[in-house]
C-alpha positions as a Python dict, from the first residue, in 0.01 Angstrom:
ca = {
    (1, 'M'): (0, 0, 0),
    (2, 'F'): (96, -204, -305),
    (3, 'L'): (455, -232, -181),
    (4, 'K'): (337, -358, 157),
    (5, 'L'): (116, -616, -8),
    (6, 'A'): (397, -723, -236),
    (7, 'E'): (633, -769, 55),
    (8, 'Q'): (378, -969, 255),
    (9, 'Q'): (256, -1183, -34),
    (10, 'Y'): (598, -1293, -159),
    (11, 'A'): (783, -1449, 131),
    (12, 'D'): (1095, -1483, -82),
    (13, 'L'): (1072, -1114, -175),
    (14, 'S'): (1133, -1212, -535),
    (15, 'I'): (914, -940, -685),
    (16, 'L'): (992, -656, -445),
    (17, 'P'): (1313, -529, -612),
    (18, 'Q'): (1139, -508, -950),
    (19, 'V'): (843, -320, -800),
    (20, 'D'): (1066, -80, -609),
    (21, 'E'): (1286, -7, -908),
    (22, 'A'): (993, 58, -1139),
    (23, 'L'): (829, 300, -894),
    (24, 'A'): (1163, 471, -834),
    (25, 'R'): (1224, 527, -1204),
    (26, 'W'): (872, 665, -1237),
    (27, 'K'): (944, 882, -930),
    (28, 'I'): (623, 786, -751),
    (29, 'A'): (652, 1020, -451),
    (30, 'P'): (407, 835, -220),
    (31, 'A'): (653, 544, -212),
    (32, 'Y'): (939, 754, -74),
    (33, 'E'): (825, 750, 289),
    (34, 'Y'): (764, 378, 274),
    (35, 'W'): (1120, 319, 148),
    (36, 'L'): (1264, 546, 418),
    (37, 'T'): (1075, 354, 686),
    (38, 'R'): (1186, 21, 549),
    (39, 'M'): (1550, 134, 524),
    (40, 'R'): (1553, 257, 885),
    (41, 'S'): (1379, -49, 1024),
    (42, 'T'): (1583, -300, 1223),
    (43, 'D'): (1337, -588, 1189),
    (44, 'R'): (1297, -598, 810),
    (45, 'P'): (1487, -865, 617),
    (46, 'W'): (1804, -749, 443),
    (47, 'P'): (1667, -798, 88),
    (48, 'A'): (1383, -558, 171),
    (49, 'Q'): (1621, -298, 315),
    (50, 'R'): (1855, -338, 21),
    (51, 'S'): (1572, -285, -227),
    (52, 'A'): (1462, 27, -40),
    (53, 'M'): (1810, 181, -47),
    (54, 'I'): (1849, 113, -417),
    (55, 'A'): (1508, 266, -489),
    (56, 'L'): (1588, 577, -284),
    (57, 'G'): (1908, 620, -483),
    (58, 'I'): (1740, 578, -820),
    (59, 'A'): (1468, 825, -727),
    (60, 'G'): (1723, 1070, -584),
    (61, 'V'): (1540, 1112, -252),
    (62, 'K'): (1749, 1371, -66),
    (63, 'A'): (1578, 1291, 264),
    (64, 'A'): (1766, 962, 266),
    (65, 'A'): (2113, 1117, 233),
    (66, 'D'): (2197, 1150, 604),
    (67, 'D'): (2083, 797, 687),
    (68, 'L'): (2279, 653, 397),
    (69, 'R'): (2590, 850, 490),
    (70, 'R'): (2580, 717, 846),
    (71, 'K'): (2558, 363, 712),
    (72, 'V'): (2854, 422, 481),
    (73, 'E'): (3073, 568, 756),
    (74, 'D'): (2988, 300, 1014),
    (75, 'N'): (3273, 47, 1017),
    (76, 'A'): (3066, -185, 1233),
    (77, 'R'): (2806, -244, 962),
    (78, 'P'): (2841, -534, 718),
    (79, 'D'): (3043, -455, 407),
    (80, 'H'): (2761, -541, 169),
    (81, 'E'): (2525, -299, 344),
    (82, 'R'): (2778, -17, 331),
    (83, 'I'): (2841, -74, -40),
    (84, 'I'): (2470, -56, -129),
    (85, 'A'): (2435, 255, 87),
    (86, 'A'): (2733, 417, -86),
    (87, 'Q'): (2594, 343, -430),
    (88, 'A'): (2258, 494, -335),
    (89, 'L'): (2415, 798, -170),
    (90, 'A'): (2633, 860, -475),
    (91, 'R'): (2319, 891, -688),
    (92, 'I'): (2154, 1133, -446),
    (93, 'D'): (2449, 1362, -370),
    (94, 'T'): (2652, 1425, -685),
    (95, 'T'): (2857, 1722, -564),
    (96, 'G'): (2934, 1703, -191),
    (97, 'L'): (3101, 1370, -119),
    (98, 'V'): (3466, 1438, -199),
    (99, 'L'): (3562, 1506, 163),
    (100, 'V'): (3372, 1198, 283),
    (101, 'S'): (3548, 994, 17),
    (102, 'Q'): (3889, 1122, 122),
    (103, 'T'): (3815, 1048, 487),
    (104, 'L'): (3711, 692, 409),
    (105, 'A'): (4016, 632, 192),
    (106, 'G'): (4234, 758, 476),
    (107, 'R'): (4114, 475, 699),
    (108, 'G'): (4331, 244, 492),
    (109, 'T'): (4123, -73, 471),
    (110, 'I'): (4020, -212, 134),
    (111, 'I'): (3648, -180, 204),
    (112, 'N'): (3682, 187, 298),
    (113, 'R'): (3890, 262, -11),
    (114, 'L'): (3629, 81, -219),
    (115, 'L'): (3356, 293, -63),
    (116, 'A'): (3560, 604, -141),
    (117, 'S'): (3553, 512, -510),
    (118, 'E'): (3184, 428, -500),
    (119, 'L'): (3090, 766, -357),
    (120, 'L'): (3240, 954, -653),
    (121, 'Q'): (3072, 756, -930),
    (122, 'H'): (2841, 1048, -1016),
    (123, 'H'): (3070, 1341, -940),
    (124, 'T'): (3209, 1561, -1217),
    (125, 'Q'): (3394, 1843, -1036),
    (126, 'A'): (3767, 1894, -1072),
    (127, 'D'): (3849, 1800, -711),
    (128, 'A'): (3656, 1474, -751),
    (129, 'L'): (3842, 1389, -1072),
    (130, 'T'): (4175, 1461, -907),
    (131, 'F'): (4096, 1226, -621),
    (132, 'L'): (3965, 960, -860),
    (133, 'Q'): (4299, 974, -1041),
    (134, 'K'): (4467, 906, -709),
    (135, 'L'): (4230, 616, -637),
    (136, 'A'): (4304, 480, -984),
    (137, 'M'): (4651, 386, -861),
    (138, 'D'): (4524, 202, -554),
    (139, 'D'): (4694, -132, -494),
    (140, 'E'): (4355, -305, -483),
    (141, 'P'): (4232, -362, -842),
    (142, 'A'): (3865, -336, -742),
    (143, 'V'): (3920, 13, -602),
    (144, 'A'): (4128, 125, -898),
    (145, 'Q'): (3884, -17, -1152),
    (146, 'L'): (3591, 181, -1013),
    (147, 'A'): (3798, 497, -1034),
    (148, 'V'): (3929, 449, -1389),
    (149, 'D'): (3587, 344, -1517),
    (150, 'R'): (3441, 670, -1389),
    (151, 'L'): (3727, 875, -1533),
    (152, 'L'): (3692, 711, -1873),
    (153, 'A'): (3314, 748, -1874),
    (154, 'L'): (3347, 1123, -1825),
    (155, 'A'): (3622, 1176, -2084),
    (156, 'P'): (3923, 976, -2206),
    (157, 'A'): (4143, 1278, -2135),
    (158, 'N'): (4075, 1224, -1763),
    (159, 'I'): (4322, 935, -1784),
    (160, 'P'): (4641, 1129, -1868),
    (161, 'H'): (4936, 955, -2030),
    (162, 'D'): (5136, 919, -1710),
    (163, 'L'): (4842, 748, -1539),
    (164, 'A'): (4773, 530, -1843),
    (165, 'S'): (5138, 424, -1856),
    (166, 'R'): (5126, 313, -1494),
    (167, 'L'): (4798, 130, -1546),
    (168, 'L'): (4951, -61, -1838),
    (169, 'Q'): (5207, -203, -1594),
    (170, 'R'): (4946, -342, -1356),
    (171, 'D'): (4899, -717, -1315),
    (172, 'D'): (4521, -681, -1346),
    (173, 'A'): (4412, -725, -1709),
    (174, 'A'): (4093, -521, -1663),
    (175, 'L'): (4296, -216, -1562),
    (176, 'R'): (4527, -258, -1859),
    (177, 'L'): (4225, -292, -2086),
    (178, 'T'): (4074, 32, -1957),
    (179, 'A'): (4403, 211, -2012),
    (180, 'V'): (4418, 86, -2370),
    (181, 'K'): (4061, 201, -2434),
    (182, 'A'): (4142, 546, -2296),
    (183, 'L'): (4455, 581, -2509),
    (184, 'L'): (4277, 469, -2823),
    (185, 'A'): (3992, 711, -2756),
    (186, 'Q'): (4237, 1000, -2717),
    (187, 'A'): (4357, 925, -3072),
    (188, 'T'): (4683, 1118, -3077),
    (189, 'S'): (5028, 1019, -3198),
    (190, 'Q'): (5152, 1000, -2840),
    (191, 'S'): (4858, 791, -2718),
    (192, 'I'): (4905, 553, -3010),
    (193, 'A'): (5272, 512, -2921),
    (194, 'L'): (5172, 423, -2565),
    (195, 'A'): (4897, 182, -2672),
    (196, 'S'): (5093, -6, -2939),
    (197, 'P'): (5297, -226, -2701),
    (198, 'S'): (4966, -367, -2573),
    (199, 'L'): (4952, -567, -2895),
    (200, 'K'): (5175, -815, -2711),
    (201, 'D'): (4975, -819, -2387),
    (202, 'V'): (4945, -1168, -2239),
    (203, 'N'): (4568, -1123, -2209),
    (204, 'Y'): (4390, -1192, -2537),
    (205, 'T'): (4112, -939, -2482),
    (206, 'V'): (4362, -661, -2415),
    (207, 'R'): (4575, -729, -2721),
    (208, 'R'): (4272, -785, -2947),
    (209, 'T'): (4122, -454, -2830),
    (210, 'A'): (4453, -282, -2906),
    (211, 'R'): (4467, -438, -3252),
    (212, 'E'): (4109, -349, -3342),
    (213, 'G'): (4142, 5, -3212),
    (214, 'L'): (4473, 71, -3382),
    (215, 'G'): (4335, -71, -3704),
    (216, 'R'): (4040, 169, -3695),
    (217, 'L'): (4263, 467, -3624),
    (218, 'G'): (4503, 369, -3900),
    (219, 'L'): (4229, 328, -4159),
    (220, 'E'): (3970, 586, -4058),
    (221, 'G'): (4123, 820, -3802),
    (222, 'G'): (4382, 992, -4017),
    (223, 'L'): (4662, 846, -3807),
    (224, 'H'): (4802, 591, -4049),
    (225, 'E'): (5169, 680, -4002),
    (226, 'P'): (5175, 675, -3619),
    (227, 'V'): (4984, 347, -3616),
    (228, 'V'): (5213, 183, -3872),
    (229, 'S'): (5515, 303, -3675),
    (230, 'G'): (5382, 147, -3356),
    (231, 'V'): (5295, -178, -3531),
    (232, 'R'): (5641, -206, -3684),
    (233, 'G'): (5796, -165, -3342),
    (234, 'V'): (5606, -469, -3216),
    (235, 'L'): (5657, -666, -3538),
    (236, 'H'): (6035, -670, -3487),
    (237, 'Q'): (6018, -799, -3131),
    (238, 'S'): (6001, -1164, -3022),
    (239, 'D'): (5676, -1202, -2823),
    (240, 'W'): (5452, -1432, -3024),
    (241, 'Q'): (5139, -1254, -2903),
    (242, 'G'): (5263, -925, -3042),
    (243, 'L'): (5386, -1082, -3364),
    (244, 'E'): (5042, -1230, -3429),
    (245, 'Q'): (4853, -903, -3374),
    (246, 'A'): (5110, -693, -3559),
    (247, 'A'): (5105, -924, -3860),
    (248, 'Y'): (4728, -893, -3886),
    (249, 'L'): (4765, -515, -3879),
    (250, 'V'): (5035, -516, -4147),
    (251, 'G'): (4782, -671, -4382),
    (252, 'A'): (4492, -453, -4270),
    (253, 'L'): (4696, -133, -4305),
    (254, 'D'): (4858, -238, -4634),
    (255, 'D'): (5208, -186, -4496),
    (256, 'E'): (5405, -330, -4787),
    (257, 'A'): (5734, -215, -4638),
    (258, 'S'): (5693, -480, -4366),
    (259, 'S'): (5646, -768, -4608),
    (260, 'D'): (6000, -904, -4558),
    (261, 'R'): (5939, -944, -4185),
    (262, 'V'): (5603, -1106, -4254),
    (263, 'V'): (5773, -1357, -4484),
    (264, 'E'): (6011, -1446, -4200),
    (265, 'L'): (5712, -1520, -3979),
    (266, 'L'): (5575, -1781, -4220),
    (267, 'R'): (5799, -2034, -4044),
    (268, 'H'): (5753, -1916, -3687),
    (269, 'A'): (5722, -2179, -3414),
    (270, 'R'): (5371, -2070, -3313),
    (271, 'P'): (5079, -2159, -3541),
    (272, 'E'): (4898, -1835, -3451),
    (273, 'V'): (5187, -1628, -3584),
    (274, 'R'): (5220, -1835, -3900),
    (275, 'L'): (4849, -1799, -3975),
    (276, 'A'): (4860, -1422, -3917),
    (277, 'A'): (5155, -1396, -4156),
    (278, 'C'): (4962, -1588, -4422),
    (279, 'V'): (4663, -1356, -4375),
    (280, 'A'): (4890, -1052, -4405),
    (281, 'L'): (5038, -1176, -4734),
    (282, 'R'): (4691, -1245, -4869),
    (283, 'R'): (4584, -890, -4792),
    (284, 'L'): (4902, -726, -4920),
    (285, 'Q'): (4879, -908, -5257),
    (286, 'M'): (5237, -825, -5357),
    (287, 'T'): (5363, -985, -5675),
    (288, 'D'): (5714, -1051, -5542),
    (289, 'T'): (5575, -1260, -5255),
    (290, 'L'): (5393, -1506, -5482),
    (291, 'P'): (5689, -1742, -5543),
    (292, 'I'): (5757, -1736, -5169),
    (293, 'A'): (5393, -1818, -5093),
    (294, 'L'): (5399, -2107, -5340),
    (295, 'K'): (5718, -2246, -5190),
    (296, 'R'): (5568, -2226, -4842),
    (297, 'L'): (5254, -2397, -4970),
    (298, 'E'): (5463, -2685, -5101),
    (299, 'E'): (5639, -2712, -4764),
    (300, 'L'): (5304, -2724, -4587),
    (301, 'H'): (5182, -2999, -4816),
    (302, 'E'): (5488, -3202, -4726),
    (303, 'H'): (5440, -3126, -4358),
    (304, 'Y'): (5076, -3232, -4377),
    (305, 'K'): (5184, -3591, -4423),
    (306, 'N'): (5275, -3590, -4055),
    (307, 'T'): (4932, -3657, -3908),
    (308, 'G'): (5043, -3661, -3545),
    (309, 'M'): (5016, -3395, -3280),
    (310, 'E'): (5260, -3122, -3185),
    (311, 'T'): (5300, -2948, -2851),
    (312, 'Y'): (5291, -2568, -2833),
    (313, 'G'): (5344, -2477, -2471),
    (314, 'D'): (5021, -2332, -2332),
    (315, 'L'): (4825, -2472, -2627),
    (316, 'G'): (4911, -2827, -2532),
    (317, 'E'): (4865, -3072, -2815),
    (318, 'F'): (4765, -2901, -3136),
    (319, 'S'): (4662, -3073, -3457),
    (320, 'T'): (4925, -3022, -3724),
    (321, 'Q'): (4664, -3089, -3990),
    (322, 'F'): (4436, -2817, -3857),
    (323, 'A'): (4717, -2562, -3835),
    (324, 'T'): (4856, -2654, -4175),
    (325, 'G'): (4513, -2642, -4335),
    (326, 'A'): (4440, -2295, -4198),
    (327, 'E'): (4766, -2159, -4337),
    (328, 'C'): (4716, -2324, -4675),
    (329, 'T'): (4365, -2179, -4699),
    (330, 'Q'): (4506, -1826, -4686),
    (331, 'L'): (4787, -1894, -4932),
    (332, 'Y'): (4552, -2057, -5183),
    (333, 'Q'): (4335, -1746, -5174),
    (334, 'L'): (4636, -1520, -5234),
    (335, 'L'): (4765, -1723, -5529),
    (336, 'G'): (4418, -1750, -5678),
    (337, 'R'): (4328, -1383, -5656),
    (338, 'M'): (4663, -1291, -5807),
    (339, 'K'): (4608, -1552, -6084),
    (340, 'Y'): (4950, -1703, -6026),
    (341, 'A'): (4961, -1981, -6286),
    (342, 'P'): (5257, -2176, -6137),
    (343, 'A'): (5032, -2259, -5839),
    (344, 'Q'): (4779, -2448, -6053),
    (345, 'P'): (4934, -2798, -6015),
    (346, 'I'): (4934, -2788, -5636),
    (347, 'M'): (4576, -2660, -5635),
    (348, 'R'): (4453, -2932, -5868),
    (349, 'R'): (4627, -3190, -5652),
    (350, 'V'): (4379, -3134, -5369),
    (351, 'V'): (4056, -3146, -5571),
    (352, 'P'): (3998, -3521, -5508),
    (353, 'K'): (3817, -3608, -5188),
    (354, 'G'): (4043, -3705, -4900),
    (355, 'S'): (4352, -3555, -5059),
    (356, 'F'): (4393, -3272, -4806),
    (357, 'E'): (4228, -3080, -4524),
    (358, 'V'): (3873, -2991, -4635),
    (359, 'Q'): (3876, -2612, -4584),
    (360, 'S'): (4202, -2591, -4776),
    (361, 'R'): (4050, -2796, -5055),
    (362, 'A'): (3755, -2557, -5073),
    (363, 'A'): (3995, -2260, -5090),
    (364, 'A'): (4205, -2426, -5362),
    (365, 'I'): (3897, -2502, -5571),
    (366, 'W'): (3780, -2142, -5529),
    (367, 'A'): (4125, -2018, -5634),
    (368, 'L'): (4121, -2236, -5947),
    (369, 'G'): (3818, -2040, -6060),
    (370, 'F'): (4032, -1726, -6093),
    (371, 'L'): (4308, -1909, -6278),
    (372, 'H'): (4051, -2035, -6531),
    (373, 'E'): (3817, -1735, -6527),
    (374, 'G'): (3615, -1734, -6848),
    (375, 'Q'): (3812, -2031, -6984),
    (376, 'A'): (3656, -2367, -6910),
    (377, 'D'): (3888, -2665, -6858),
    (378, 'G'): (3706, -2986, -6949),
    (379, 'Q'): (3900, -3213, -6715),
    (380, 'L'): (3870, -2976, -6420),
    (381, 'A'): (3500, -2917, -6491),
    (382, 'G'): (3443, -3291, -6479),
    (383, 'Q'): (3624, -3322, -6146),
    (384, 'L'): (3430, -3035, -5992),
    (385, 'S'): (3098, -3168, -6119),
    (386, 'G'): (3187, -3491, -5944),
    (387, 'R'): (3261, -3309, -5619),
    (388, 'L'): (2931, -3122, -5641),
    (389, 'S'): (2743, -3447, -5709),
    (390, 'D'): (2903, -3649, -5429),
    (391, 'V'): (2608, -3662, -5192),
    (392, 'M'): (2519, -4031, -5174),
    (393, 'S'): (2853, -4193, -5091),
    (394, 'L'): (2929, -4335, -4747),
    (395, 'E'): (3123, -4017, -4674),
    (396, 'P'): (2957, -3738, -4876),
    (397, 'E'): (3163, -3445, -4992),
    (398, 'D'): (3208, -3146, -4759),
    (399, 'T'): (2950, -2870, -4809),
    (400, 'N'): (3212, -2597, -4854),
    (401, 'V'): (3392, -2803, -5117),
    (402, 'R'): (3064, -2857, -5303),
    (403, 'M'): (2979, -2488, -5280),
    (404, 'M'): (3318, -2374, -5411),
    (405, 'S'): (3299, -2634, -5688),
    (406, 'A'): (2976, -2474, -5809),
    (407, 'V'): (3125, -2125, -5784),
    (408, 'T'): (3433, -2222, -5985),
    (409, 'L'): (3223, -2396, -6250),
    (410, 'G'): (3034, -2070, -6290),
    (411, 'R'): (3343, -1851, -6288),
    (412, 'M'): (3512, -2050, -6565),
    (413, 'K'): (3180, -2070, -6756),
    (414, 'A'): (3172, -2448, -6784),
    (415, 'Q'): (2881, -2514, -7023),
    (416, 'S'): (2923, -2889, -6970),
    (417, 'A'): (2826, -2850, -6604),
    (418, 'L'): (2490, -2679, -6661),
    (419, 'S'): (2286, -2997, -6615),
    (420, 'V'): (2457, -3077, -6284),
    (421, 'L'): (2418, -2719, -6165),
    (422, 'N'): (2049, -2715, -6260),
    (423, 'R'): (1992, -3041, -6079),
    (424, 'F'): (2134, -2924, -5748),
    (425, 'M'): (1981, -2579, -5778),
    (426, 'Q'): (1643, -2754, -5787),
    (427, 'E'): (1718, -3026, -5532),
    (428, 'E'): (1869, -2784, -5279),
    (429, 'I'): (1679, -2470, -5370),
    (430, 'S'): (1632, -2375, -5005),
    (431, 'S'): (2006, -2400, -4937),
    (432, 'R'): (2195, -2074, -4966),
    (433, 'E'): (2523, -2267, -4976),
    (434, 'I'): (2451, -2518, -5252),
    (435, 'G'): (2129, -2403, -5418),
    (436, 'G'): (2241, -2041, -5408),
    (437, 'S'): (2588, -2118, -5544),
    (438, 'C'): (2446, -2326, -5828),
    (439, 'R'): (2200, -2050, -5912),
    (440, 'W'): (2482, -1793, -5925),
    (441, 'A'): (2695, -2024, -6139),
    (442, 'I'): (2414, -2080, -6391),
    (443, 'M'): (2367, -1705, -6431),
    (444, 'Q'): (2741, -1662, -6486),
    (445, 'I'): (2747, -1930, -6755),
    (446, 'T'): (2430, -1831, -6942),
    (447, 'G'): (2454, -1458, -6887),
    (448, 'E'): (2083, -1454, -6805),
    (449, 'E'): (1922, -1329, -6487),
    (450, 'L'): (1707, -1597, -6322),
    (451, 'P'): (1371, -1492, -6176),
    (452, 'P'): (1364, -1429, -5802),
    (453, 'L'): (1311, -1731, -5580),
    (454, 'P'): (967, -1765, -5421),
    (455, 'P'): (955, -1699, -5047),
    (456, 'S'): (1014, -2008, -4840),
    (457, 'I'): (749, -2122, -4595),
    (458, 'E'): (856, -2241, -4253),
    (459, 'R'): (609, -2411, -4023),
    (460, 'N'): (642, -2400, -3648),
    (461, 'L'): (358, -2585, -3480),
    (462, 'D'): (481, -2514, -3127),
    (463, 'W'): (506, -2135, -3150),
    (464, 'F'): (338, -1943, -2869),
    (465, 'L'): (112, -1760, -3119),
    (466, 'A'): (-114, -1966, -3342),
    (467, 'P'): (-430, -1886, -3543),
    (468, 'I'): (-758, -1995, -3386),
    (469, 'E'): (-888, -2125, -3715),
}
């Protein structure tokens, strides 16, 4: 009765699907006959019939199977009706639809092949899996995707290597992505060898998924050698997409043997590859690369003077300053963490405001803290105190530069900066970036633990809950 009232009261039927689904999940048996009647009716609006079929499928009402099967097999019915019927029937009959699926696929049309895949979405028997593997190679991506999704959901091994290899050659990125996921989940030396070339896939999601999965297997899955081997294969090819992903993995997997190739990529034409190479060097932290990193840093500083735009094919115009700054940021971190003293002059050169790209300046100031760790430099401390205090000028200092200035003052234990640090700890006590950095720096300099901060109070007068009094 409630369903009838709901259907009559809401002319747009906006609430009916929610009501039907809830009752179906609760398996309210008195509703079954109502849904069957509504599904069989020829004068009910399509949304009402659709909702009934979905509910019958969710509830697993076997009495609806024959009606749904007739709808699925009827070529004269609208495609959308047949698809909903197939999805509902697949939920109800999870063992006996292989022959129906094969018959539909044999009709040849895309809609019938799509229905064939839909019908097997809840089957687990061997004959169903075999036919799904056949459907996975369908020329229509929508048909193939339904099949491979079901195969992967049951077990990655259901997508054997020969099938995965063929899927990786498809034009459809979603199919290639599913193949990569299956190969990574299988986690064998052979599957890694098949998945590694996907690091150079033209689709970013596919190649990123390959990189992240290979990285996990190399670090945690006990498959370091096969992963490194696959990465090296891509690293010595020419596709910029693969070079970028492989360079990131060289750093993540600590593959020092590939450092020479990474150094070559520091001057690649694509900014993505150059940045990945810088990240890899930062992670490898190899002493013999430090002079090379410094030389490249000096080249980038010279290049930064060109403030125009460059064109990188599909990227269009790309800011040289942005690209240069991102690369310098990584190299500054490397030289700082390795405490490479010859890099100090170029780092100090970018402390003044406006001297270089702001994120690079923040990284250089952070790196200076390691070069002067525990040994305060009066001149540098004065400069950094000035950067921290630059809040009232027409163009105030960048927040990250101020934060790293405070951190470096603390790391080099600059006693002369305590008053400035105390001031901004108090003035920006609620700021994790500035107040928190100043607080940390003070504790580093004094060696004393400061008391915990009091909880902050935030007032929201428009919140939906408010006290009566």
